[in-house]
Tab-separated table of N, CA and C in Angstrom:
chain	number	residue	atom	x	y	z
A	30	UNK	N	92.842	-63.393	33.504
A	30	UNK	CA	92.051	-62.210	33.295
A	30	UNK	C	91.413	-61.836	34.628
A	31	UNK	N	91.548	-60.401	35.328
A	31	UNK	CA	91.097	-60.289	36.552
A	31	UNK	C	90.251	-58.772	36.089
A	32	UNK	N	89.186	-59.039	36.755
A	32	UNK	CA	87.940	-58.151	36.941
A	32	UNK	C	87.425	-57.718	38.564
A	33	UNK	N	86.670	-56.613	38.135
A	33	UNK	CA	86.093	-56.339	39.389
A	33	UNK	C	84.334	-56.675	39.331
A	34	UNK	N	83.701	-56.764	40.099
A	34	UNK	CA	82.557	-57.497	40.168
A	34	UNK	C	82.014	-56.781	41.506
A	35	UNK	N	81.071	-55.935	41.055
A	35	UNK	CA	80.306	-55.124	42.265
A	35	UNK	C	78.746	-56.019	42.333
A	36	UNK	N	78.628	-56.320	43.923
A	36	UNK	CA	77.156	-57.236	43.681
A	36	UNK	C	76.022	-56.276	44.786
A	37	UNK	N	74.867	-57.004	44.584
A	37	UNK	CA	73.455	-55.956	45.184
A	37	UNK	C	73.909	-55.284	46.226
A	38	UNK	N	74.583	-55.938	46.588
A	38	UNK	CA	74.884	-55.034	48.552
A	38	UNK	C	75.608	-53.875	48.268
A	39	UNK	N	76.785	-53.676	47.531
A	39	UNK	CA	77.640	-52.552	47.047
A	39	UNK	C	78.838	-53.256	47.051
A	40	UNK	N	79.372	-54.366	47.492
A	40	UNK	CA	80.341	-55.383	47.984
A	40	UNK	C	81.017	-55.204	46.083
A	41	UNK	N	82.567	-54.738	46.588
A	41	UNK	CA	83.362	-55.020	45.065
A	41	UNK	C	84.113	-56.216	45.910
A	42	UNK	N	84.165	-56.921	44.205
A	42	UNK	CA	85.468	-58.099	44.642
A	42	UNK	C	86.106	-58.135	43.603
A	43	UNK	N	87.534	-58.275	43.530
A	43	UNK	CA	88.278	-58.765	42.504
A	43	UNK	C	88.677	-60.370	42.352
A	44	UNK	N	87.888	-60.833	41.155
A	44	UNK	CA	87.990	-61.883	40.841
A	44	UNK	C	89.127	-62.265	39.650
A	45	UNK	N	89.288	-63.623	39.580
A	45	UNK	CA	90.320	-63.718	38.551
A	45	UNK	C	89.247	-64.473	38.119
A	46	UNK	N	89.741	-64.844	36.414
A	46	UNK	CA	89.255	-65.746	35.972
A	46	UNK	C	90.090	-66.985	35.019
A	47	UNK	N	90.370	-68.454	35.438
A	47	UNK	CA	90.659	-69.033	35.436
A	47	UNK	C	90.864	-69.566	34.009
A	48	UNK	N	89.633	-69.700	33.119
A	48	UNK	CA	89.259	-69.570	32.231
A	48	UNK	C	88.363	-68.815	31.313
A	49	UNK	N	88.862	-67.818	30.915
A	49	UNK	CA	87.939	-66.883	30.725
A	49	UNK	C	86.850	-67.158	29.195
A	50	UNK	N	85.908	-66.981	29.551
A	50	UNK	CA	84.963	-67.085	27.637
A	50	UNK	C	85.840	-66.360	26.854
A	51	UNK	N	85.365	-66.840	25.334
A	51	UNK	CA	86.184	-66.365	23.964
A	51	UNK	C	85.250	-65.256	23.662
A	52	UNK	N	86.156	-64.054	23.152
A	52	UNK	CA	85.422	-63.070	22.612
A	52	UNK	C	84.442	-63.258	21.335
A	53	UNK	N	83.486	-62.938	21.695
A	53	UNK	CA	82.996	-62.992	20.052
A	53	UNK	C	83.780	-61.695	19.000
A	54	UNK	N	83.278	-62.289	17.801
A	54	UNK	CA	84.418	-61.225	16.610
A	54	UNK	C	84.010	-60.076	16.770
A	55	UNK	N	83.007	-59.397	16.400
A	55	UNK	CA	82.319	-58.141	16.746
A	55	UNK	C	81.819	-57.492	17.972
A	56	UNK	N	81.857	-58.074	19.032
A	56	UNK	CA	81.031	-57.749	20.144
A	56	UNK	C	82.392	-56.579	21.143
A	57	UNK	N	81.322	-55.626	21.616
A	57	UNK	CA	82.564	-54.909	22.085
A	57	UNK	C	82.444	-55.404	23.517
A	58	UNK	N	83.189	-54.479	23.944
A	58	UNK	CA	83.950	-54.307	25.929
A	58	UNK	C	82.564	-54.564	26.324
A	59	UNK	N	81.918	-53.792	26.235
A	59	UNK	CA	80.504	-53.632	27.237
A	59	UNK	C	79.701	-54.833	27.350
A	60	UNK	N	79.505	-55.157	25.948
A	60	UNK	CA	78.534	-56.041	25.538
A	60	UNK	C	79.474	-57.678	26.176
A	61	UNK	N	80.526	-57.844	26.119
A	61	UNK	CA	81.565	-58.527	26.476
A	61	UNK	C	81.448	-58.515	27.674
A	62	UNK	N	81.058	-57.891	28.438
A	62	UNK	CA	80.944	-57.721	30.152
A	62	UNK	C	79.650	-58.123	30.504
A	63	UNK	N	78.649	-57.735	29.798
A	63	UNK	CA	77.110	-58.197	30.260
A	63	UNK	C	77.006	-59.047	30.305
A	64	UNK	N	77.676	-59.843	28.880
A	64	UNK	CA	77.725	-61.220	28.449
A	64	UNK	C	78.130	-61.912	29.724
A	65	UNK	N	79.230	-61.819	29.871
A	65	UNK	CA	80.234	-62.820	31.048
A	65	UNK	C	78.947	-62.299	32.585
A	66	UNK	N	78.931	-61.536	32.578
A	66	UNK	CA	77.603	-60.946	33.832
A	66	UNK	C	76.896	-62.301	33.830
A	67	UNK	N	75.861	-62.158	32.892
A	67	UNK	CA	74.784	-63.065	32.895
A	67	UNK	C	74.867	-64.593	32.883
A	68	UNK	N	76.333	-64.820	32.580
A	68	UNK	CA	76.758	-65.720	32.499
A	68	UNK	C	76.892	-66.577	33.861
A	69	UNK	N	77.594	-65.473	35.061
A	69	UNK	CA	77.946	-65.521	36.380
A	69	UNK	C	76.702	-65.801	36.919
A	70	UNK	N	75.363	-65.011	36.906
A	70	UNK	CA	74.418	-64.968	37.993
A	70	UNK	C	73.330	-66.444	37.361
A	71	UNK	N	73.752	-66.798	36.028
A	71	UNK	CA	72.911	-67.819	36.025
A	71	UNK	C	73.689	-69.618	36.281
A	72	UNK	N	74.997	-69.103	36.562
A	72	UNK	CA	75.770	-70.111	36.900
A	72	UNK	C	75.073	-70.380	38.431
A	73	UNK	N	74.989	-69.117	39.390
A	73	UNK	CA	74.828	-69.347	40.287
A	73	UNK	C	73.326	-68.593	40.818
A	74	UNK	N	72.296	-69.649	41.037
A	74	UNK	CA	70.874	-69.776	41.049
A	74	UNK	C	70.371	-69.064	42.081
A	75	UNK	N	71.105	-69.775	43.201
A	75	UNK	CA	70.559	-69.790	44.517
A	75	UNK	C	71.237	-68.724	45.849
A	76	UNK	N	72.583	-67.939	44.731
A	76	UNK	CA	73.226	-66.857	45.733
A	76	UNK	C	72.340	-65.838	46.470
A	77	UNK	N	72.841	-65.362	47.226
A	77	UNK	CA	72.353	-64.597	48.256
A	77	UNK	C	72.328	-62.802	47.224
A	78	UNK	N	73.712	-62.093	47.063
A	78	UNK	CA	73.915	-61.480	46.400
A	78	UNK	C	74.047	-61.763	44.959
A	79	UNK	N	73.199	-61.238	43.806
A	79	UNK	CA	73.565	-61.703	42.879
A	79	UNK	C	74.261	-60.206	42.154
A	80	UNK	N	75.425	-60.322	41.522
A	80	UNK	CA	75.956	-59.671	40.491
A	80	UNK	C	75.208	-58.545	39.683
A	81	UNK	N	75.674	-57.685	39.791
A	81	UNK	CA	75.019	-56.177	39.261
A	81	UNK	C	76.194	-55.914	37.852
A	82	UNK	N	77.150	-55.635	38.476
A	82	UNK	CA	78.329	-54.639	37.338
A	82	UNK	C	79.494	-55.400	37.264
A	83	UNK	N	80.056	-55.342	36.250
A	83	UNK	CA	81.118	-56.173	35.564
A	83	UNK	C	82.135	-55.675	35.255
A	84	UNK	N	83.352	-54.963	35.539
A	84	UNK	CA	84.432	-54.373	34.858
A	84	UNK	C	85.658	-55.091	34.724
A	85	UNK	N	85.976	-55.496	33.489
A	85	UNK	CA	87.019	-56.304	32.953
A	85	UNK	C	88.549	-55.400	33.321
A	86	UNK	N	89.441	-55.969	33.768
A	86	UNK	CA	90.475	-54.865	33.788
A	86	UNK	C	91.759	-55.499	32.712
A	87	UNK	N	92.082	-54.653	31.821
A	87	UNK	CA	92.380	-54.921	30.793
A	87	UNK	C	94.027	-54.524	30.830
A	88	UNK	N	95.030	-55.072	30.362
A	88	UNK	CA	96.758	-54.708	31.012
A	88	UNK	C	97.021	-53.739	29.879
């Protein structure tokens, strides 16, 4: 699953993800993106840039 990931500076990156989280049953795209968001910036505490916007790119 590869996404784009825009962080504080304006910096996009395309990330893959290796293992990606399971959808919950009801939860849509958006909410599915915040989710995995918050997920990212609290994985990582002490980054410099932390993670703003989340766009899943979907085939």
């Amino acid at each position: 699953m590869k996404a784009i990931m825009t962080l504080e500076s304006g910096y996009k990156a395309i990330i893959d993800f290796l293992t990606p989280p399971l959808r919950k049953r009801f939860e849509t795209q958006a909410e599915f993106e915040s989710r995995i968001l918050s997920e990212i910036n609290l994985s990582q505490p002490n980054a410099v840039n932390k993670a703003v916007k989340l766009h899943i790119l979907r085939h």
